[in-house]
Amino acid sequence: MTAVLVVNSGSSSFKYQLIEMDTESVLAGGLVERIGETMGQSTHTVGDGNAAASSPASAGSSGSAASAGSARFTRELPIPDHTIGFQVMLDAFEQHGPSLSEHAPVAVGHRVVHGGARFQEPTRITPGVRRDIDDLSALAPLHNPGALQGIVAAEQGFPDVPHVAVFDTAFHQTLPAEAFTYAINADLAERFRIRRYGFHGTSHRFVAHAGAAFLGRPLGELNQIVLHLGNGASVCAVRGGLSVETSMGMTPLEGLVMGTRSGDIDPGVLFHLHRKAGIGIDELDELLNRGSGLLGLTGRGDMRDVITAASAGDGPAELALGVYLHRLKGYVGNYFAQLGMVDVISFTAGVGENNALVRERSLGGLEAFGIRIDPGRNASPARGPRLISTDDSDVAVLVIPTNEELEIARQTLSAL
């Protein structure tokens, strides 16, 4: 048996999954959170149903059924740092299973948000790689430091196996220069590493491969548009399995309207707010990243709440939904032009996988592009990969549930 432990670490929490790669089944997973606070919490789920990794159980120290074929265990205790957090995780495996002696991981795969232009593939972690990840924290101050803390803690917990970094930005390193270059002073751009890097690359790669497999067509023959629509959202144009354009830029702020992020905005707006409203740089950062998007337009950051309000005639919610869909449809048209022709459009992530209205309205009216949505297929509550376009649609429109943890595990094995 070949198991890989996947770790996704932030500054105050980390998620994990132990995946048996022979069958690509999840043996266990969980979430260690509130690290550094007065009281932390761990959630450990054995078997299937690892929603616990993103939706922790309620507080307490107990076991409960998470879903059919799985059991969830929660625990509250002080967790002062990531090293203690990993010990809490190891204790959960020892107490509740599965046994790490019987399912010893052959490697640990780490999600790292920003690899800059240095990392184009999964990379075995060395002291030099750790230094590079730390250096790249200047480009991702909210993400890379937490990933590095998780790497250090995991290496202490699993000192005898290789550790591999899988970078969100790596998939987009195939963007041509004309796609990743900003039209600003070239010397400044080079000095401060200003260019478009793109994000959600692990998800975009997984969905592009899964879409080709679902259709039974060679990946290298397909032009695809992948719509990763969650609280954070991005679009990717994929030609022959390679990313050639994506909506996020130097940071995850560029592109689509998101739950709390503005997406594309005229930079002059920031100058105006600074000069006329006296808003400082840090406040502008907070405004665009955490106080804009759907939340800024409606006071609601969740698409489900926005749609409910819009359906009830709430004006700001109706406008916000319209702005969101207008921007999304514009990117589909843009990438159609960049690719020249499109074989597949895939929806993924929380909104993309679960919201039929967003799927219908974002592609509605594009019949001239050969895109035809089947209303019945689109409205079906089915889960798993599925076709939602009509049989006579020139473009296959799919819903492909993303699985970033499995993609990280696959890439981790490929780096050994």
Short mmCIF file of N, CA, C and O in Angstrom, two decimals, residues 12-125:
data_model
loop_
_atom_site.label_atom_id
_atom_site.label_comp_id
_atom_site.label_asym_id
_atom_site.label_seq_id
_atom_site.Cartn_x
_atom_site.Cartn_y
_atom_site.Cartn_z
N SER A 12 -2.89 29.90 11.19
CA SER A 12 -3.48 29.50 12.47
C SER A 12 -4.24 28.18 12.38
O SER A 12 -5.00 27.84 13.29
N SER A 13 -4.04 27.44 11.31
CA SER A 13 -4.73 26.15 11.15
C SER A 13 -4.03 25.34 10.08
O SER A 13 -3.23 25.87 9.31
N PHE A 14 -4.32 24.04 10.04
CA PHE A 14 -3.93 23.24 8.89
C PHE A 14 -4.91 22.10 8.70
O PHE A 14 -5.47 21.57 9.66
N LYS A 15 -5.15 21.78 7.44
CA LYS A 15 -5.96 20.64 7.05
C LYS A 15 -5.05 19.51 6.62
O LYS A 15 -3.93 19.76 6.17
N TYR A 16 -5.53 18.29 6.72
CA TYR A 16 -4.72 17.15 6.30
C TYR A 16 -5.60 16.03 5.79
O TYR A 16 -6.78 15.92 6.16
N GLN A 17 -5.03 15.22 4.91
CA GLN A 17 -5.66 13.99 4.46
C GLN A 17 -4.60 12.93 4.27
O GLN A 17 -3.50 13.22 3.76
N LEU A 18 -4.91 11.72 4.68
CA LEU A 18 -4.07 10.56 4.40
C LEU A 18 -4.76 9.78 3.29
O LEU A 18 -5.89 9.30 3.45
N ILE A 19 -4.10 9.68 2.14
CA ILE A 19 -4.71 9.11 0.95
C ILE A 19 -3.97 7.85 0.54
O ILE A 19 -2.73 7.87 0.42
N GLU A 20 -4.70 6.76 0.35
CA GLU A 20 -4.13 5.52 -0.16
C GLU A 20 -4.10 5.63 -1.69
O GLU A 20 -5.14 5.64 -2.34
N MET A 21 -2.91 5.71 -2.24
CA MET A 21 -2.78 6.05 -3.64
C MET A 21 -3.04 4.87 -4.58
O MET A 21 -3.31 5.08 -5.77
N ASP A 22 -2.96 3.65 -4.08
CA ASP A 22 -3.27 2.51 -4.95
C ASP A 22 -4.73 2.56 -5.39
O ASP A 22 -5.06 2.16 -6.51
N THR A 23 -5.59 3.03 -4.51
CA THR A 23 -7.02 3.14 -4.82
C THR A 23 -7.49 4.59 -4.87
O THR A 23 -8.65 4.85 -5.19
N GLU A 24 -6.61 5.52 -4.51
CA GLU A 24 -6.92 6.95 -4.40
C GLU A 24 -8.11 7.18 -3.47
O GLU A 24 -8.98 8.02 -3.73
N SER A 25 -8.13 6.45 -2.37
CA SER A 25 -9.18 6.60 -1.37
C SER A 25 -8.64 7.31 -0.14
O SER A 25 -7.48 7.17 0.22
N VAL A 26 -9.52 8.10 0.49
CA VAL A 26 -9.13 8.85 1.68
C VAL A 26 -9.29 7.94 2.90
O VAL A 26 -10.38 7.45 3.19
N LEU A 27 -8.18 7.72 3.60
CA LEU A 27 -8.22 6.89 4.81
C LEU A 27 -8.64 7.71 6.02
O LEU A 27 -9.34 7.20 6.91
N ALA A 28 -8.21 8.95 6.08
CA ALA A 28 -8.57 9.85 7.18
C ALA A 28 -8.22 11.27 6.79
O ALA A 28 -7.43 11.50 5.87
N GLY A 29 -8.83 12.19 7.48
CA GLY A 29 -8.52 13.60 7.24
C GLY A 29 -8.98 14.42 8.41
O GLY A 29 -9.68 13.92 9.31
N GLY A 30 -8.60 15.68 8.41
CA GLY A 30 -9.03 16.50 9.52
C GLY A 30 -8.56 17.92 9.45
O GLY A 30 -7.98 18.36 8.46
N LEU A 31 -8.81 18.63 10.53
CA LEU A 31 -8.50 20.04 10.64
C LEU A 31 -8.02 20.33 12.05
O LEU A 31 -8.66 19.94 13.03
N VAL A 32 -6.87 20.97 12.15
CA VAL A 32 -6.36 21.50 13.42
C VAL A 32 -6.41 23.01 13.30
O VAL A 32 -5.78 23.58 12.41
N GLU A 33 -7.17 23.65 14.18
CA GLU A 33 -7.42 25.08 14.01
C GLU A 33 -7.28 25.86 15.31
O GLU A 33 -7.12 25.27 16.38
N ARG A 34 -7.35 27.16 15.17
CA ARG A 34 -7.21 28.10 16.29
C ARG A 34 -5.85 27.95 16.97
O ARG A 34 -5.73 28.08 18.19
N ILE A 35 -4.84 27.68 16.14
CA ILE A 35 -3.49 27.55 16.67
C ILE A 35 -3.03 28.91 17.19
O ILE A 35 -3.17 29.93 16.52
N GLY A 36 -2.49 28.91 18.41
CA GLY A 36 -2.02 30.15 19.01
C GLY A 36 -3.06 30.88 19.82
O GLY A 36 -2.74 31.85 20.51
N GLU A 37 -4.32 30.44 19.78
CA GLU A 37 -5.36 31.05 20.59
C GLU A 37 -5.43 30.37 21.95
O GLU A 37 -4.74 29.37 22.22
N THR A 38 -6.26 30.89 22.83
CA THR A 38 -6.37 30.34 24.18
C THR A 38 -6.78 28.87 24.14
O THR A 38 -6.25 28.04 24.88
N MET A 39 -7.71 28.54 23.27
CA MET A 39 -8.17 27.17 23.12
C MET A 39 -8.24 26.80 21.65
O MET A 39 -8.86 27.51 20.86
N GLY A 40 -7.56 25.71 21.29
CA GLY A 40 -7.59 25.23 19.92
C GLY A 40 -8.55 24.07 19.77
O GLY A 40 -9.13 23.58 20.75
N GLN A 41 -8.72 23.61 18.53
CA GLN A 41 -9.62 22.49 18.28
C GLN A 41 -9.06 21.62 17.16
O GLN A 41 -8.50 22.12 16.19
N SER A 42 -9.23 20.32 17.33
CA SER A 42 -8.87 19.39 16.26
C SER A 42 -10.09 18.57 15.90
O SER A 42 -10.92 18.23 16.76
N THR A 43 -10.23 18.28 14.63
CA THR A 43 -11.29 17.42 14.13
C THR A 43 -10.64 16.35 13.27
O THR A 43 -9.88 16.67 12.35
N HIS A 44 -10.91 15.09 13.57
CA HIS A 44 -10.29 13.97 12.86
C HIS A 44 -11.40 13.05 12.37
O HIS A 44 -12.24 12.60 13.14
N THR A 45 -11.43 12.81 11.07
CA THR A 45 -12.44 11.96 10.47
C THR A 45 -11.79 10.74 9.87
O THR A 45 -10.87 10.85 9.06
N VAL A 46 -12.27 9.57 10.27
CA VAL A 46 -11.73 8.30 9.78
C VAL A 46 -12.66 7.76 8.71
O VAL A 46 -13.88 7.69 8.91
N GLY A 47 -12.11 7.40 7.56
CA GLY A 47 -12.91 6.84 6.48
C GLY A 47 -13.36 7.92 5.53
O GLY A 47 -12.73 8.97 5.38
N ASP A 48 -14.48 7.69 4.85
CA ASP A 48 -15.00 8.63 3.88
C ASP A 48 -15.61 9.84 4.59
O ASP A 48 -15.66 9.92 5.80
N GLY A 49 -16.14 10.76 3.78
CA GLY A 49 -16.86 11.90 4.35
C GLY A 49 -15.97 12.89 5.03
O GLY A 49 -16.30 13.38 6.10
N ASN A 50 -14.83 13.24 4.42
CA ASN A 50 -13.90 14.13 5.08
C ASN A 50 -14.27 15.59 4.93
O ASN A 50 -13.43 16.45 4.77
N ALA A 51 -15.57 15.84 4.97
CA ALA A 51 -16.02 17.24 5.05
C ALA A 51 -15.49 17.89 6.31
O ALA A 51 -15.44 19.10 6.42
N ALA A 52 -15.05 17.04 7.27
CA ALA A 52 -14.52 17.59 8.51
C ALA A 52 -13.32 18.47 8.27
O ALA A 52 -13.03 19.39 9.03
N ALA A 53 -12.62 18.22 7.18
CA ALA A 53 -11.43 19.02 6.90
C ALA A 53 -11.77 20.46 6.60
O ALA A 53 -10.97 21.35 6.78
N SER A 54 -12.99 20.72 6.13
CA SER A 54 -13.36 22.10 5.84
C SER A 54 -14.53 22.57 6.69
O SER A 54 -14.79 23.75 6.79
N SER A 55 -15.25 21.64 7.31
CA SER A 55 -16.40 22.00 8.13
C SER A 55 -16.26 21.31 9.48
O SER A 55 -16.80 20.23 9.71
N PRO A 56 -15.51 21.89 10.41
CA PRO A 56 -15.21 21.24 11.66
C PRO A 56 -16.45 20.97 12.47
O PRO A 56 -17.44 21.69 12.41
N ALA A 57 -16.38 19.88 13.26
CA ALA A 57 -17.49 19.52 14.13
C ALA A 57 -17.58 20.52 15.27
O ALA A 57 -16.69 21.33 15.52
N SER A 58 -18.65 20.43 16.00
CA SER A 58 -18.83 21.35 17.11
C SER A 58 -17.85 21.02 18.23
O SER A 58 -17.28 19.94 18.28
N ALA A 59 -17.66 21.97 19.13
CA ALA A 59 -16.66 21.83 20.17
C ALA A 59 -16.98 20.66 21.08
O ALA A 59 -18.11 20.27 21.27
N GLY A 60 -15.91 20.13 21.66
CA GLY A 60 -16.06 19.01 22.57
C GLY A 60 -14.97 18.01 22.35
O GLY A 60 -14.09 18.19 21.53
N SER A 61 -15.00 16.91 23.07
CA SER A 61 -14.03 15.84 22.91
C SER A 61 -14.79 14.55 22.78
O SER A 61 -14.99 13.81 23.72
N SER A 62 -15.31 14.32 21.59
CA SER A 62 -16.23 13.21 21.40
C SER A 62 -16.14 12.69 19.99
O SER A 62 -15.56 13.30 19.11
N GLY A 63 -16.74 11.54 19.77
CA GLY A 63 -16.82 10.98 18.44
C GLY A 63 -18.25 11.03 17.95
O GLY A 63 -19.18 10.90 18.72
N SER A 64 -18.43 11.20 16.64
CA SER A 64 -19.77 11.23 16.06
C SER A 64 -19.69 10.76 14.63
O SER A 64 -18.64 10.78 14.01
N ALA A 65 -20.82 10.33 14.10
CA ALA A 65 -20.85 9.90 12.71
C ALA A 65 -20.75 11.10 11.80
O ALA A 65 -21.51 12.05 11.93
N ALA A 66 -19.79 11.09 10.87
CA ALA A 66 -19.65 12.19 9.91
C ALA A 66 -20.46 11.91 8.67
O ALA A 66 -21.05 12.79 8.10
N SER A 67 -20.47 10.68 8.21
CA SER A 67 -21.27 10.25 7.08
C SER A 67 -21.20 8.75 7.06
O SER A 67 -20.52 8.13 7.87
N ALA A 68 -21.93 8.14 6.13
CA ALA A 68 -21.92 6.69 6.05
C ALA A 68 -20.49 6.21 5.84
O ALA A 68 -19.79 6.67 4.96
N GLY A 69 -20.07 5.27 6.69
CA GLY A 69 -18.74 4.70 6.53
C GLY A 69 -17.63 5.53 7.14
O GLY A 69 -16.47 5.27 6.88
N SER A 70 -17.98 6.53 7.96
CA SER A 70 -16.94 7.36 8.56
C SER A 70 -17.32 7.72 9.98
O SER A 70 -18.48 7.61 10.40
N ALA A 71 -16.32 8.15 10.75
CA ALA A 71 -16.56 8.60 12.11
C ALA A 71 -15.71 9.83 12.37
O ALA A 71 -14.57 9.91 11.92
N ARG A 72 -16.28 10.79 13.09
CA ARG A 72 -15.61 12.06 13.34
C ARG A 72 -15.32 12.20 14.83
O ARG A 72 -16.17 11.91 15.67
N PHE A 73 -14.14 12.69 15.15
CA PHE A 73 -13.71 12.87 16.53
C PHE A 73 -13.20 14.30 16.70
O PHE A 73 -12.39 14.77 15.90
N THR A 74 -13.69 14.97 17.75
CA THR A 74 -13.27 16.34 18.00
C THR A 74 -12.64 16.45 19.38
O THR A 74 -12.94 15.67 20.29
N ARG A 75 -11.80 17.45 19.50
CA ARG A 75 -11.08 17.63 20.76
C ARG A 75 -10.73 19.10 20.91
O ARG A 75 -10.32 19.75 19.93
N GLU A 76 -10.87 19.63 22.10
CA GLU A 76 -10.47 20.99 22.40
C GLU A 76 -9.32 20.98 23.38
O GLU A 76 -9.38 20.27 24.40
N LEU A 77 -8.30 21.76 23.10
CA LEU A 77 -7.13 21.87 23.96
C LEU A 77 -6.28 23.02 23.47
O LEU A 77 -6.39 23.43 22.31
N PRO A 78 -5.40 23.56 24.30
CA PRO A 78 -4.49 24.61 23.82
C PRO A 78 -3.53 24.04 22.77
O PRO A 78 -2.97 22.96 22.96
N ILE A 79 -3.37 24.77 21.68
CA ILE A 79 -2.44 24.37 20.62
C ILE A 79 -1.58 25.61 20.33
O ILE A 79 -1.92 26.42 19.47
N PRO A 80 -0.47 25.76 21.03
CA PRO A 80 0.28 27.01 20.94
C PRO A 80 0.99 27.24 19.61
O PRO A 80 1.23 28.39 19.24
N ASP A 81 1.35 26.17 18.89
CA ASP A 81 2.06 26.35 17.63
C ASP A 81 1.82 25.15 16.72
O ASP A 81 1.17 24.17 17.10
N HIS A 82 2.35 25.21 15.50
CA HIS A 82 2.12 24.15 14.52
C HIS A 82 2.77 22.84 14.93
O HIS A 82 2.24 21.76 14.64
N THR A 83 3.90 22.90 15.61
CA THR A 83 4.56 21.67 16.05
C THR A 83 3.68 20.90 17.01
O THR A 83 3.51 19.67 16.89
N ILE A 84 3.08 21.60 17.97
CA ILE A 84 2.13 20.95 18.88
C ILE A 84 0.91 20.48 18.10
O ILE A 84 0.36 19.40 18.36
N GLY A 85 0.51 21.26 17.12
CA GLY A 85 -0.63 20.87 16.30
C GLY A 85 -0.41 19.55 15.58
O GLY A 85 -1.31 18.71 15.50
N PHE A 86 0.80 19.35 15.08
CA PHE A 86 1.09 18.08 14.41
C PHE A 86 1.10 16.93 15.40
O PHE A 86 0.70 15.82 15.07
N GLN A 87 1.53 17.20 16.62
CA GLN A 87 1.48 16.15 17.63
C GLN A 87 0.03 15.80 17.96
O GLN A 87 -0.31 14.63 18.16
N VAL A 88 -0.83 16.81 17.98
CA VAL A 88 -2.27 16.55 18.18
C VAL A 88 -2.81 15.68 17.06
O VAL A 88 -3.59 14.74 17.29
N MET A 89 -2.40 15.96 15.82
CA MET A 89 -2.82 15.14 14.68
C MET A 89 -2.33 13.71 14.83
O MET A 89 -3.08 12.75 14.63
N LEU A 90 -1.06 13.55 15.21
CA LEU A 90 -0.51 12.20 15.38
C LEU A 90 -1.22 11.46 16.50
O LEU A 90 -1.47 10.24 16.40
N ASP A 91 -1.56 12.17 17.57
CA ASP A 91 -2.33 11.54 18.65
C ASP A 91 -3.69 11.05 18.15
O ASP A 91 -4.16 9.98 18.55
N ALA A 92 -4.32 11.84 17.28
CA ALA A 92 -5.63 11.44 16.74
C ALA A 92 -5.50 10.17 15.90
O ALA A 92 -6.35 9.28 15.98
N PHE A 93 -4.46 10.08 15.08
CA PHE A 93 -4.24 8.84 14.33
C PHE A 93 -4.02 7.67 15.27
O PHE A 93 -4.54 6.57 15.04
N GLU A 94 -3.25 7.89 16.34
CA GLU A 94 -2.96 6.79 17.26
C GLU A 94 -4.21 6.34 18.01
O GLU A 94 -4.45 5.14 18.20
N GLN A 95 -5.05 7.31 18.41
CA GLN A 95 -6.23 6.98 19.21
C GLN A 95 -7.39 6.44 18.37
O GLN A 95 -8.12 5.54 18.79
N HIS A 96 -7.56 7.00 17.17
CA HIS A 96 -8.76 6.71 16.39
C HIS A 96 -8.49 6.01 15.06
O HIS A 96 -9.43 5.56 14.41
N GLY A 97 -7.21 5.95 14.66
CA GLY A 97 -6.87 5.30 13.42
C GLY A 97 -6.99 6.22 12.22
O GLY A 97 -7.42 7.36 12.34
N PRO A 98 -6.61 5.70 11.07
CA PRO A 98 -5.95 4.41 10.88
C PRO A 98 -4.50 4.45 11.39
O PRO A 98 -3.93 5.52 11.56
N SER A 99 -3.95 3.28 11.63
CA SER A 99 -2.60 3.18 12.17
C SER A 99 -1.58 3.70 11.16
O SER A 99 -1.55 3.27 10.01
N LEU A 100 -0.74 4.62 11.61
CA LEU A 100 0.31 5.14 10.73
C LEU A 100 1.46 4.14 10.61
O LEU A 100 2.36 4.35 9.79
N SER A 101 1.45 3.10 11.43
CA SER A 101 2.41 2.01 11.24
C SER A 101 1.98 1.13 10.07
O SER A 101 2.80 0.73 9.24
N GLU A 102 0.68 0.86 10.00
CA GLU A 102 0.16 0.03 8.90
C GLU A 102 0.01 0.83 7.61
O GLU A 102 0.06 0.27 6.52
N HIS A 103 -0.21 2.14 7.74
CA HIS A 103 -0.41 3.00 6.55
C HIS A 103 0.62 4.13 6.59
O HIS A 103 0.28 5.31 6.46
N ALA A 104 1.87 3.77 6.76
CA ALA A 104 2.92 4.78 6.86
C ALA A 104 3.04 5.56 5.56
O ALA A 104 3.17 4.97 4.48
N PRO A 105 2.98 6.88 5.62
CA PRO A 105 3.10 7.66 4.37
C PRO A 105 4.49 7.53 3.77
O PRO A 105 5.49 7.59 4.48
N VAL A 106 4.52 7.37 2.44
CA VAL A 106 5.80 7.32 1.74
C VAL A 106 6.33 8.72 1.50
O VAL A 106 7.50 8.91 1.17
N ALA A 107 5.45 9.72 1.64
CA ALA A 107 5.85 11.12 1.45
C ALA A 107 4.77 12.01 2.05
O ALA A 107 3.63 11.57 2.28
N VAL A 108 5.14 13.26 2.29
CA VAL A 108 4.20 14.28 2.74
C VAL A 108 4.17 15.37 1.68
O VAL A 108 5.21 15.93 1.31
N GLY A 109 2.97 15.66 1.16
CA GLY A 109 2.80 16.70 0.16
C GLY A 109 2.24 17.96 0.79
O GLY A 109 1.28 17.91 1.55
N HIS A 110 2.85 19.10 0.50
CA HIS A 110 2.46 20.37 1.10
C HIS A 110 1.93 21.32 0.04
O HIS A 110 2.59 21.57 -0.98
N ARG A 111 0.75 21.87 0.28
CA ARG A 111 0.25 22.95 -0.58
C ARG A 111 0.97 24.24 -0.21
O ARG A 111 1.00 24.64 0.96
N VAL A 112 1.57 24.88 -1.20
CA VAL A 112 2.20 26.18 -1.02
C VAL A 112 1.57 27.12 -2.06
O VAL A 112 1.57 26.81 -3.25
N VAL A 113 1.03 28.23 -1.61
CA VAL A 113 0.28 29.11 -2.51
C VAL A 113 1.18 29.71 -3.58
O VAL A 113 0.88 29.68 -4.77
N HIS A 114 2.33 30.28 -3.18
CA HIS A 114 3.11 31.07 -4.13
C HIS A 114 4.50 30.48 -4.35
O HIS A 114 5.30 30.39 -3.43
N GLY A 115 4.76 30.09 -5.58
CA GLY A 115 6.09 29.63 -5.96
C GLY A 115 6.80 30.59 -6.88
O GLY A 115 7.90 30.27 -7.37
N GLY A 116 6.20 31.76 -7.12
CA GLY A 116 6.81 32.74 -8.00
C GLY A 116 7.12 32.14 -9.37
O GLY A 116 6.43 31.25 -9.85
N ALA A 117 8.17 32.65 -9.99
CA ALA A 117 8.61 32.12 -11.28
C ALA A 117 9.66 31.03 -11.10
O ALA A 117 10.12 30.45 -12.08
N ARG A 118 10.01 30.72 -9.85
CA ARG A 118 11.09 29.76 -9.59
C ARG A 118 10.62 28.31 -9.70
O ARG A 118 11.39 27.44 -10.08
N PHE A 119 9.39 28.06 -9.29
CA PHE A 119 8.93 26.68 -9.15
C PHE A 119 7.85 26.39 -10.19
O PHE A 119 6.77 26.96 -10.15
N GLN A 120 8.16 25.49 -11.11
CA GLN A 120 7.25 25.15 -12.19
C GLN A 120 6.71 23.73 -12.08
O GLN A 120 5.96 23.30 -12.95
N GLU A 121 7.09 23.02 -11.03
CA GLU A 121 6.68 21.64 -10.86
C GLU A 121 6.78 21.28 -9.38
O GLU A 121 7.40 22.03 -8.60
N PRO A 122 6.16 20.17 -8.95
CA PRO A 122 6.31 19.75 -7.56
C PRO A 122 7.78 19.54 -7.23
O PRO A 122 8.54 18.99 -8.04
N THR A 123 8.19 19.97 -6.05
CA THR A 123 9.61 20.05 -5.73
C THR A 123 9.87 19.46 -4.35
O THR A 123 9.21 19.83 -3.38
N ARG A 124 10.85 18.55 -4.28
CA ARG A 124 11.24 18.02 -2.98
C ARG A 124 11.83 19.14 -2.14
O ARG A 124 12.62 19.95 -2.60
N ILE A 125 11.40 19.18 -0.87
CA ILE A 125 11.77 20.28 0.00
C ILE A 125 13.16 20.04 0.60
O ILE A 125 13.43 18.98 1.16
#
